[in-house]
Amino acid sequence: MEDNIPIDIHIPKLLEWLLDRRHCKKDWQAQITSIREKINAAIQDMPENESIKELLSGSYLNYFHCCQIVEILKETEADTKNLFGMYGSQRMKDWQEIVRLYQKDNVYLAESANILLRNVKYEVPGIKKQIAKLKQLQQECEKKIADYIKSASSAQRELESMKKQIGISGNNVQRELLSRVSHLNEVYANVTSNIKVLEKALQHYIAFSQMVAGITYELPLISYVIEKGNTTTYEWLYGEPPQKIELPDTDKLIDDSENNAVSDEIDWDISEVNDTDIDYGISLEESGIEVETAEKETNVARGVEAYTVLDNPKTRDEFISQLMELQSFLKMRLLETQKDSVGLSLMNEQVQESSENLVKMLDSVQVVKQLLTDSVTQQLHFIKHSKRYVEKVASSFDQKLNAVEKMKASQEAMKIRKQEVETEEAELKPKLKILMNKTRTLQEQIESEISKKYKNRPVNLMGGF
């Protein structure tokens, strides 16, 4: 009855169990040292045999492997056997000696128990943990790849939006920007064709100021453009058109170097750009303070005087300032008219205007102002008159382009990294499978050996995998 009762042993307690029951001695490790030395010497001279090669390919030869080698040598060394059944082959003698030393004091059981415990507790879990880590790395790589794709797409959209906004292809940013400057002529032509509608509003402004202050306040640039159109600054300053116009060379704004020195971020809200940040290179002489100049005498419009009044940065700013003055005046008058109808009736008929007329005047001012101050027009103006602005736009474009390329490069690098991790995992999985199979085999072999010592009672080693 007792013969059928299984012997259950927990693997972590197996070696201790063997020592407590005196199956093995406590100094077994000292004996193992000399056995390992003999094994290392014996494997230096082995016959050509596939089964032996397979056994020797393992990371660690144990007692059971040595027994298998002896069985194989019985075939390969059969011709060395004498009449008494003894082998004359030194190979056989060496391996038989190794097996005998293993069997003495059951050293093989202690070593096998130790190997089994190491495999179950450290080797197999270690590889499993490594595989799990590699899987996690793959997930992280996938997430980063997705992030890089998203960032690259976002940067590409920003780049395309910038190309569309400034109207370029991006092959040569500075030259493309300057090539768009000619569009300003259309803008100025639109302003000139629409400015006539401001005449009534301007007359109301002058008449009202005369009545209220007794002084005639004028908006001279608006009056001038209404009367003369968008002439050269020279004609505005000197009262007569030039016989010759020598415009500044806009090509001097182009910087063909691949790396711009300016790296500031471009704020595409053009309305916030301050003209005071731009060096227009306008001297006092060029501003018209000294009327008697060489240019006047020769009737040649040079430098900024060759620009039209709507294109010249200083006169353009003054023109916009006068538009804003007229706009503010009309808004105030509209507010007063809506609040005080009695006061309106007492005014001089010359300065009386209905709310409806004032709204129309305001609308006409807004139309002209919008033509000059919308973001595209202002951008073109800065492109034409500021090398620093052109360099900033080019630098910003390069930064966005580099961001796209960087994200794409990072994406490709992460794909390569993911592939490397996948390859490493693929290499570890078969190793894990082999180790687990060998460990299970070793477990069964130990169970069988212990069973023999207890009249073949079933032995269960517990706590494996």
PDB file of C-alpha atoms in Angstrom, residues 146-351:
ATOM      1  CA  ALA A 146       2.505  56.635 -34.326  1.00  0.00           C
ATOM      2  CA  ASP A 147       3.553  59.822 -32.498  1.00  0.00           C
ATOM      3  CA  TYR A 148       6.232  60.563 -35.095  1.00  0.00           C
ATOM      4  CA  ILE A 149       3.751  59.962 -37.922  1.00  0.00           C
ATOM      5  CA  LYS A 150       1.283  62.313 -36.225  1.00  0.00           C
ATOM      6  CA  SER A 151       3.967  64.951 -35.599  1.00  0.00           C
ATOM      7  CA  ALA A 152       5.296  64.639 -39.158  1.00  0.00           C
ATOM      8  CA  SER A 153       1.765  65.033 -40.545  1.00  0.00           C
ATOM      9  CA  SER A 154       1.150  68.047 -38.327  1.00  0.00           C
ATOM     10  CA  ALA A 155       4.470  69.639 -39.316  1.00  0.00           C
ATOM     11  CA  GLN A 156       3.736  68.880 -42.983  1.00  0.00           C
ATOM     12  CA  ARG A 157       0.305  70.525 -42.694  1.00  0.00           C
ATOM     13  CA  GLU A 158       1.902  73.587 -41.116  1.00  0.00           C
ATOM     14  CA  LEU A 159       4.466  73.658 -43.910  1.00  0.00           C
ATOM     15  CA  GLU A 160       1.808  73.349 -46.607  1.00  0.00           C
ATOM     16  CA  SER A 161      -0.299  76.001 -44.883  1.00  0.00           C
ATOM     17  CA  MET A 162       2.698  78.312 -44.802  1.00  0.00           C
ATOM     18  CA  LYS A 163       3.409  77.657 -48.495  1.00  0.00           C
ATOM     19  CA  LYS A 164      -0.205  78.430 -49.343  1.00  0.00           C
ATOM     20  CA  GLN A 165      -0.331  81.500 -47.128  1.00  0.00           C
ATOM     21  CA  ILE A 166       2.778  83.098 -48.564  1.00  0.00           C
ATOM     22  CA  GLY A 167       2.180  81.665 -52.039  1.00  0.00           C
ATOM     23  CA  ILE A 168       5.431  79.781 -52.624  1.00  0.00           C
ATOM     24  CA  SER A 169       6.544  76.274 -53.577  1.00  0.00           C
ATOM     25  CA  GLY A 170       9.508  76.314 -51.207  1.00  0.00           C
ATOM     26  CA  ASN A 171      12.276  75.687 -53.753  1.00  0.00           C
ATOM     27  CA  ASN A 172      13.909  79.075 -53.152  1.00  0.00           C
ATOM     28  CA  VAL A 173      12.005  80.846 -50.422  1.00  0.00           C
ATOM     29  CA  GLN A 174      13.646  84.275 -50.588  1.00  0.00           C
ATOM     30  CA  ARG A 175      13.398  84.604 -54.356  1.00  0.00           C
ATOM     31  CA  GLU A 176       9.832  83.302 -54.398  1.00  0.00           C
ATOM     32  CA  LEU A 177       8.828  85.799 -51.728  1.00  0.00           C
ATOM     33  CA  LEU A 178      10.314  88.707 -53.640  1.00  0.00           C
ATOM     34  CA  SER A 179       8.668  87.520 -56.855  1.00  0.00           C
ATOM     35  CA  ARG A 180       5.256  88.016 -55.202  1.00  0.00           C
ATOM     36  CA  VAL A 181       5.908  91.668 -54.425  1.00  0.00           C
ATOM     37  CA  SER A 182       4.561  92.720 -57.829  1.00  0.00           C
ATOM     38  CA  HIS A 183       1.074  91.893 -56.522  1.00  0.00           C
ATOM     39  CA  LEU A 184       1.272  95.107 -54.495  1.00  0.00           C
ATOM     40  CA  ASN A 185       0.716  97.112 -57.701  1.00  0.00           C
ATOM     41  CA  GLU A 186      -2.747  95.547 -58.011  1.00  0.00           C
ATOM     42  CA  VAL A 187      -3.497  96.443 -54.400  1.00  0.00           C
ATOM     43  CA  TYR A 188      -2.459 100.053 -54.902  1.00  0.00           C
ATOM     44  CA  ALA A 189      -4.534 100.230 -58.082  1.00  0.00           C
ATOM     45  CA  ASN A 190      -7.570  99.000 -56.115  1.00  0.00           C
ATOM     46  CA  VAL A 191      -6.963 101.603 -53.419  1.00  0.00           C
ATOM     47  CA  THR A 192      -6.718 104.347 -56.033  1.00  0.00           C
ATOM     48  CA  SER A 193      -9.927 103.234 -57.742  1.00  0.00           C
ATOM     49  CA  ASN A 194     -11.831 103.062 -54.449  1.00  0.00           C
ATOM     50  CA  ILE A 195     -10.494 106.172 -52.766  1.00  0.00           C
ATOM     51  CA  LYS A 196     -12.803 108.564 -54.606  1.00  0.00           C
ATOM     52  CA  VAL A 197     -15.617 107.413 -52.351  1.00  0.00           C
ATOM     53  CA  LEU A 198     -13.774 108.971 -49.405  1.00  0.00           C
ATOM     54  CA  GLU A 199     -14.110 112.457 -50.796  1.00  0.00           C
ATOM     55  CA  LYS A 200     -17.466 113.102 -49.111  1.00  0.00           C
ATOM     56  CA  ALA A 201     -16.201 111.774 -45.779  1.00  0.00           C
ATOM     57  CA  LEU A 202     -13.078 113.937 -46.062  1.00  0.00           C
ATOM     58  CA  GLN A 203     -15.135 117.054 -46.804  1.00  0.00           C
ATOM     59  CA  HIS A 204     -17.309 116.347 -43.762  1.00  0.00           C
ATOM     60  CA  TYR A 205     -14.176 115.960 -41.602  1.00  0.00           C
ATOM     61  CA  ILE A 206     -12.757 119.303 -42.811  1.00  0.00           C
ATOM     62  CA  ALA A 207     -16.058 121.168 -42.490  1.00  0.00           C
ATOM     63  CA  PHE A 208     -16.751 119.830 -39.012  1.00  0.00           C
ATOM     64  CA  SER A 209     -13.285 120.715 -37.717  1.00  0.00           C
ATOM     65  CA  GLN A 210     -13.654 124.235 -39.125  1.00  0.00           C
ATOM     66  CA  MET A 211     -16.999 124.675 -37.438  1.00  0.00           C
ATOM     67  CA  VAL A 212     -15.979 123.258 -34.057  1.00  0.00           C
ATOM     68  CA  ALA A 213     -12.389 124.491 -33.743  1.00  0.00           C
ATOM     69  CA  GLY A 214     -12.362 127.393 -36.148  1.00  0.00           C
ATOM     70  CA  ILE A 215      -9.316 125.763 -37.716  1.00  0.00           C
ATOM     71  CA  THR A 216      -9.244 123.660 -40.852  1.00  0.00           C
ATOM     72  CA  TYR A 217      -7.831 120.227 -40.089  1.00  0.00           C
ATOM     73  CA  GLU A 218      -6.858 118.347 -43.164  1.00  0.00           C
ATOM     74  CA  LEU A 219      -5.761 114.850 -44.031  1.00  0.00           C
ATOM     75  CA  PRO A 220      -3.282 115.829 -46.724  1.00  0.00           C
ATOM     76  CA  LEU A 221      -2.199 112.404 -47.952  1.00  0.00           C
ATOM     77  CA  ILE A 222      -5.758 111.199 -48.393  1.00  0.00           C
ATOM     78  CA  SER A 223      -6.597 114.445 -50.211  1.00  0.00           C
ATOM     79  CA  TYR A 224      -3.500 114.050 -52.372  1.00  0.00           C
ATOM     80  CA  VAL A 225      -4.222 110.455 -53.409  1.00  0.00           C
ATOM     81  CA  ILE A 226      -7.874 111.364 -54.139  1.00  0.00           C
ATOM     82  CA  GLU A 227      -6.692 114.184 -56.384  1.00  0.00           C
ATOM     83  CA  LYS A 228      -3.433 112.871 -57.878  1.00  0.00           C
ATOM     84  CA  GLY A 229      -3.593 109.124 -57.364  1.00  0.00           C
ATOM     85  CA  ASN A 230      -0.737 106.921 -56.176  1.00  0.00           C
ATOM     86  CA  THR A 231       2.155 108.983 -57.508  1.00  0.00           C
ATOM     87  CA  THR A 232       5.817 108.697 -56.620  1.00  0.00           C
ATOM     88  CA  THR A 233       6.943 110.037 -53.276  1.00  0.00           C
ATOM     89  CA  TYR A 234       9.088 112.433 -55.264  1.00  0.00           C
ATOM     90  CA  GLU A 235       6.003 114.105 -56.773  1.00  0.00           C
ATOM     91  CA  TRP A 236       4.321 114.227 -53.345  1.00  0.00           C
ATOM     92  CA  LEU A 237       7.361 115.974 -51.881  1.00  0.00           C
ATOM     93  CA  TYR A 238       8.256 118.342 -54.705  1.00  0.00           C
ATOM     94  CA  GLY A 239       4.952 118.956 -56.427  1.00  0.00           C
ATOM     95  CA  GLU A 240       5.975 117.773 -59.873  1.00  0.00           C
ATOM     96  CA  PRO A 241       6.539 114.366 -61.458  1.00  0.00           C
ATOM     97  CA  PRO A 242      10.125 113.182 -61.933  1.00  0.00           C
ATOM     98  CA  GLN A 243      11.586 112.917 -65.398  1.00  0.00           C
ATOM     99  CA  LYS A 244      13.310 109.703 -64.408  1.00  0.00           C
ATOM    100  CA  ILE A 245      12.646 107.027 -61.769  1.00  0.00           C
ATOM    101  CA  GLU A 246      15.435 104.879 -60.327  1.00  0.00           C
ATOM    102  CA  LEU A 247      13.878 102.279 -58.038  1.00  0.00           C
ATOM    103  CA  PRO A 248      16.015 100.579 -55.351  1.00  0.00           C
ATOM    104  CA  ASP A 249      17.399  97.174 -56.334  1.00  0.00           C
ATOM    105  CA  THR A 250      15.189  94.671 -54.525  1.00  0.00           C
ATOM    106  CA  ASP A 251      17.619  91.862 -55.388  1.00  0.00           C
ATOM    107  CA  LYS A 252      19.880  93.158 -52.646  1.00  0.00           C
ATOM    108  CA  LEU A 253      17.361  91.723 -50.186  1.00  0.00           C
ATOM    109  CA  ILE A 254      18.032  88.196 -51.429  1.00  0.00           C
ATOM    110  CA  ASP A 255      20.346  86.031 -49.379  1.00  0.00           C
ATOM    111  CA  ASP A 256      21.141  82.827 -51.252  1.00  0.00           C
ATOM    112  CA  SER A 257      23.057  81.261 -48.370  1.00  0.00           C
ATOM    113  CA  GLU A 258      21.549  77.964 -47.238  1.00  0.00           C
ATOM    114  CA  ASN A 259      21.827  78.794 -43.552  1.00  0.00           C
ATOM    115  CA  ASN A 260      20.211  82.059 -42.508  1.00  0.00           C
ATOM    116  CA  ALA A 261      21.560  83.805 -39.485  1.00  0.00           C
ATOM    117  CA  VAL A 262      18.056  84.808 -38.405  1.00  0.00           C
ATOM    118  CA  SER A 263      16.321  82.035 -36.453  1.00  0.00           C
ATOM    119  CA  ASP A 264      13.453  83.893 -34.800  1.00  0.00           C
ATOM    120  CA  GLU A 265       9.995  82.337 -34.957  1.00  0.00           C
ATOM    121  CA  ILE A 266       7.704  84.110 -37.409  1.00  0.00           C
ATOM    122  CA  ASP A 267       4.501  85.451 -35.917  1.00  0.00           C
ATOM    123  CA  TRP A 268       2.042  85.076 -38.764  1.00  0.00           C
ATOM    124  CA  ASP A 269      -0.360  87.519 -37.118  1.00  0.00           C
ATOM    125  CA  ILE A 270       0.828  90.359 -39.347  1.00  0.00           C
ATOM    126  CA  SER A 271      -1.392  92.851 -37.563  1.00  0.00           C
ATOM    127  CA  GLU A 272       0.935  92.691 -34.571  1.00  0.00           C
ATOM    128  CA  VAL A 273       4.091  93.474 -36.551  1.00  0.00           C
ATOM    129  CA  ASN A 274       5.412  96.912 -35.704  1.00  0.00           C
ATOM    130  CA  ASP A 275       6.897  98.955 -38.535  1.00  0.00           C
ATOM    131  CA  THR A 276       9.390 100.379 -36.043  1.00  0.00           C
ATOM    132  CA  ASP A 277      11.126  96.987 -36.074  1.00  0.00           C
ATOM    133  CA  ILE A 278      11.980  97.443 -39.751  1.00  0.00           C
ATOM    134  CA  ASP A 279      15.012  99.370 -40.903  1.00  0.00           C
ATOM    135  CA  TYR A 280      13.848 101.080 -44.066  1.00  0.00           C
ATOM    136  CA  GLY A 281      17.104 102.952 -44.503  1.00  0.00           C
ATOM    137  CA  ILE A 282      15.348 106.336 -44.921  1.00  0.00           C
ATOM    138  CA  SER A 283      17.516 109.364 -44.174  1.00  0.00           C
ATOM    139  CA  LEU A 284      16.263 112.787 -43.181  1.00  0.00           C
ATOM    140  CA  GLU A 285      17.152 114.051 -46.637  1.00  0.00           C
ATOM    141  CA  GLU A 286      15.101 111.282 -48.241  1.00  0.00           C
ATOM    142  CA  SER A 287      12.092 112.039 -46.036  1.00  0.00           C
ATOM    143  CA  GLY A 288      11.592 115.395 -47.761  1.00  0.00           C
ATOM    144  CA  ILE A 289      12.728 117.709 -44.961  1.00  0.00           C
ATOM    145  CA  GLU A 290      15.280 119.337 -47.267  1.00  0.00           C
ATOM    146  CA  VAL A 291      13.477 120.125 -50.464  1.00  0.00           C
ATOM    147  CA  GLU A 292      16.410 121.583 -52.369  1.00  0.00           C
ATOM    148  CA  THR A 293      18.370 118.440 -53.259  1.00  0.00           C
ATOM    149  CA  ALA A 294      20.347 117.131 -56.182  1.00  0.00           C
ATOM    150  CA  GLU A 295      17.468 114.856 -57.048  1.00  0.00           C
ATOM    151  CA  LYS A 296      15.115 117.837 -57.205  1.00  0.00           C
ATOM    152  CA  GLU A 297      17.449 119.729 -59.461  1.00  0.00           C
ATOM    153  CA  THR A 298      17.831 116.850 -61.886  1.00  0.00           C
ATOM    154  CA  ASN A 299      14.192 115.684 -61.580  1.00  0.00           C
ATOM    155  CA  VAL A 300      15.313 112.130 -60.836  1.00  0.00           C
ATOM    156  CA  ALA A 301      13.402 110.092 -58.245  1.00  0.00           C
ATOM    157  CA  ARG A 302      15.930 107.883 -56.491  1.00  0.00           C
ATOM    158  CA  GLY A 303      15.826 105.561 -53.498  1.00  0.00           C
ATOM    159  CA  VAL A 304      12.681 105.708 -51.410  1.00  0.00           C
ATOM    160  CA  GLU A 305      11.505 108.803 -53.317  1.00  0.00           C
ATOM    161  CA  ALA A 306      11.038 106.491 -56.306  1.00  0.00           C
ATOM    162  CA  TYR A 307       8.434 104.490 -54.414  1.00  0.00           C
ATOM    163  CA  THR A 308       4.791 105.507 -54.678  1.00  0.00           C
ATOM    164  CA  VAL A 309       3.207 107.137 -51.655  1.00  0.00           C
ATOM    165  CA  LEU A 310       1.237 103.965 -50.884  1.00  0.00           C
ATOM    166  CA  ASP A 311       4.403 101.853 -51.218  1.00  0.00           C
ATOM    167  CA  ASN A 312       6.881 104.087 -49.408  1.00  0.00           C
ATOM    168  CA  PRO A 313       6.892 102.786 -45.798  1.00  0.00           C
ATOM    169  CA  LYS A 314       6.776 106.246 -44.215  1.00  0.00           C
ATOM    170  CA  THR A 315       4.069 107.755 -46.406  1.00  0.00           C
ATOM    171  CA  ARG A 316       2.119 104.481 -46.337  1.00  0.00           C
ATOM    172  CA  ASP A 317       2.100 104.542 -42.534  1.00  0.00           C
ATOM    173  CA  GLU A 318       1.017 108.168 -42.588  1.00  0.00           C
ATOM    174  CA  PHE A 319      -1.753 107.379 -45.080  1.00  0.00           C
ATOM    175  CA  ILE A 320      -3.036 104.530 -42.870  1.00  0.00           C
ATOM    176  CA  SER A 321      -2.800 106.807 -39.822  1.00  0.00           C
ATOM    177  CA  GLN A 322      -4.950 109.398 -41.578  1.00  0.00           C
ATOM    178  CA  LEU A 323      -7.465 106.704 -42.549  1.00  0.00           C
ATOM    179  CA  MET A 324      -7.692 105.678 -38.894  1.00  0.00           C
ATOM    180  CA  GLU A 325      -8.122 109.325 -37.900  1.00  0.00           C
ATOM    181  CA  LEU A 326     -10.969 109.676 -40.380  1.00  0.00           C
ATOM    182  CA  GLN A 327     -12.486 106.387 -39.223  1.00  0.00           C
ATOM    183  CA  SER A 328     -12.375 107.424 -35.546  1.00  0.00           C
ATOM    184  CA  PHE A 329     -13.930 110.788 -36.375  1.00  0.00           C
ATOM    185  CA  LEU A 330     -16.812 109.163 -38.263  1.00  0.00           C
ATOM    186  CA  LYS A 331     -17.440 106.674 -35.464  1.00  0.00           C
ATOM    187  CA  MET A 332     -17.603 109.515 -32.962  1.00  0.00           C
ATOM    188  CA  ARG A 333     -19.938 111.514 -35.188  1.00  0.00           C
ATOM    189  CA  LEU A 334     -22.195 108.486 -35.690  1.00  0.00           C
ATOM    190  CA  LEU A 335     -22.384 107.945 -31.934  1.00  0.00           C
ATOM    191  CA  GLU A 336     -23.169 111.605 -31.328  1.00  0.00           C
ATOM    192  CA  THR A 337     -25.798 111.630 -34.060  1.00  0.00           C
ATOM    193  CA  GLN A 338     -27.547 108.564 -32.666  1.00  0.00           C
ATOM    194  CA  LYS A 339     -27.573 110.002 -29.119  1.00  0.00           C
ATOM    195  CA  ASP A 340     -28.420 113.643 -29.787  1.00  0.00           C
ATOM    196  CA  SER A 341     -30.907 114.232 -32.585  1.00  0.00           C
ATOM    197  CA  VAL A 342     -31.747 117.701 -31.152  1.00  0.00           C
ATOM    198  CA  GLY A 343     -28.130 118.815 -31.327  1.00  0.00           C
ATOM    199  CA  LEU A 344     -27.984 117.559 -34.889  1.00  0.00           C
ATOM    200  CA  SER A 345     -30.895 119.806 -35.932  1.00  0.00           C
ATOM    201  CA  LEU A 346     -29.167 122.876 -34.459  1.00  0.00           C
ATOM    202  CA  MET A 347     -25.975 122.323 -36.431  1.00  0.00           C
ATOM    203  CA  ASN A 348     -25.022 124.184 -39.517  1.00  0.00           C
ATOM    204  CA  GLU A 349     -26.545 122.489 -42.538  1.00  0.00           C
ATOM    205  CA  GLN A 350     -23.067 122.158 -44.030  1.00  0.00           C
ATOM    206  CA  VAL A 351     -21.967 119.735 -41.304  1.00  0.00           C
TER     207      VAL A 351
END
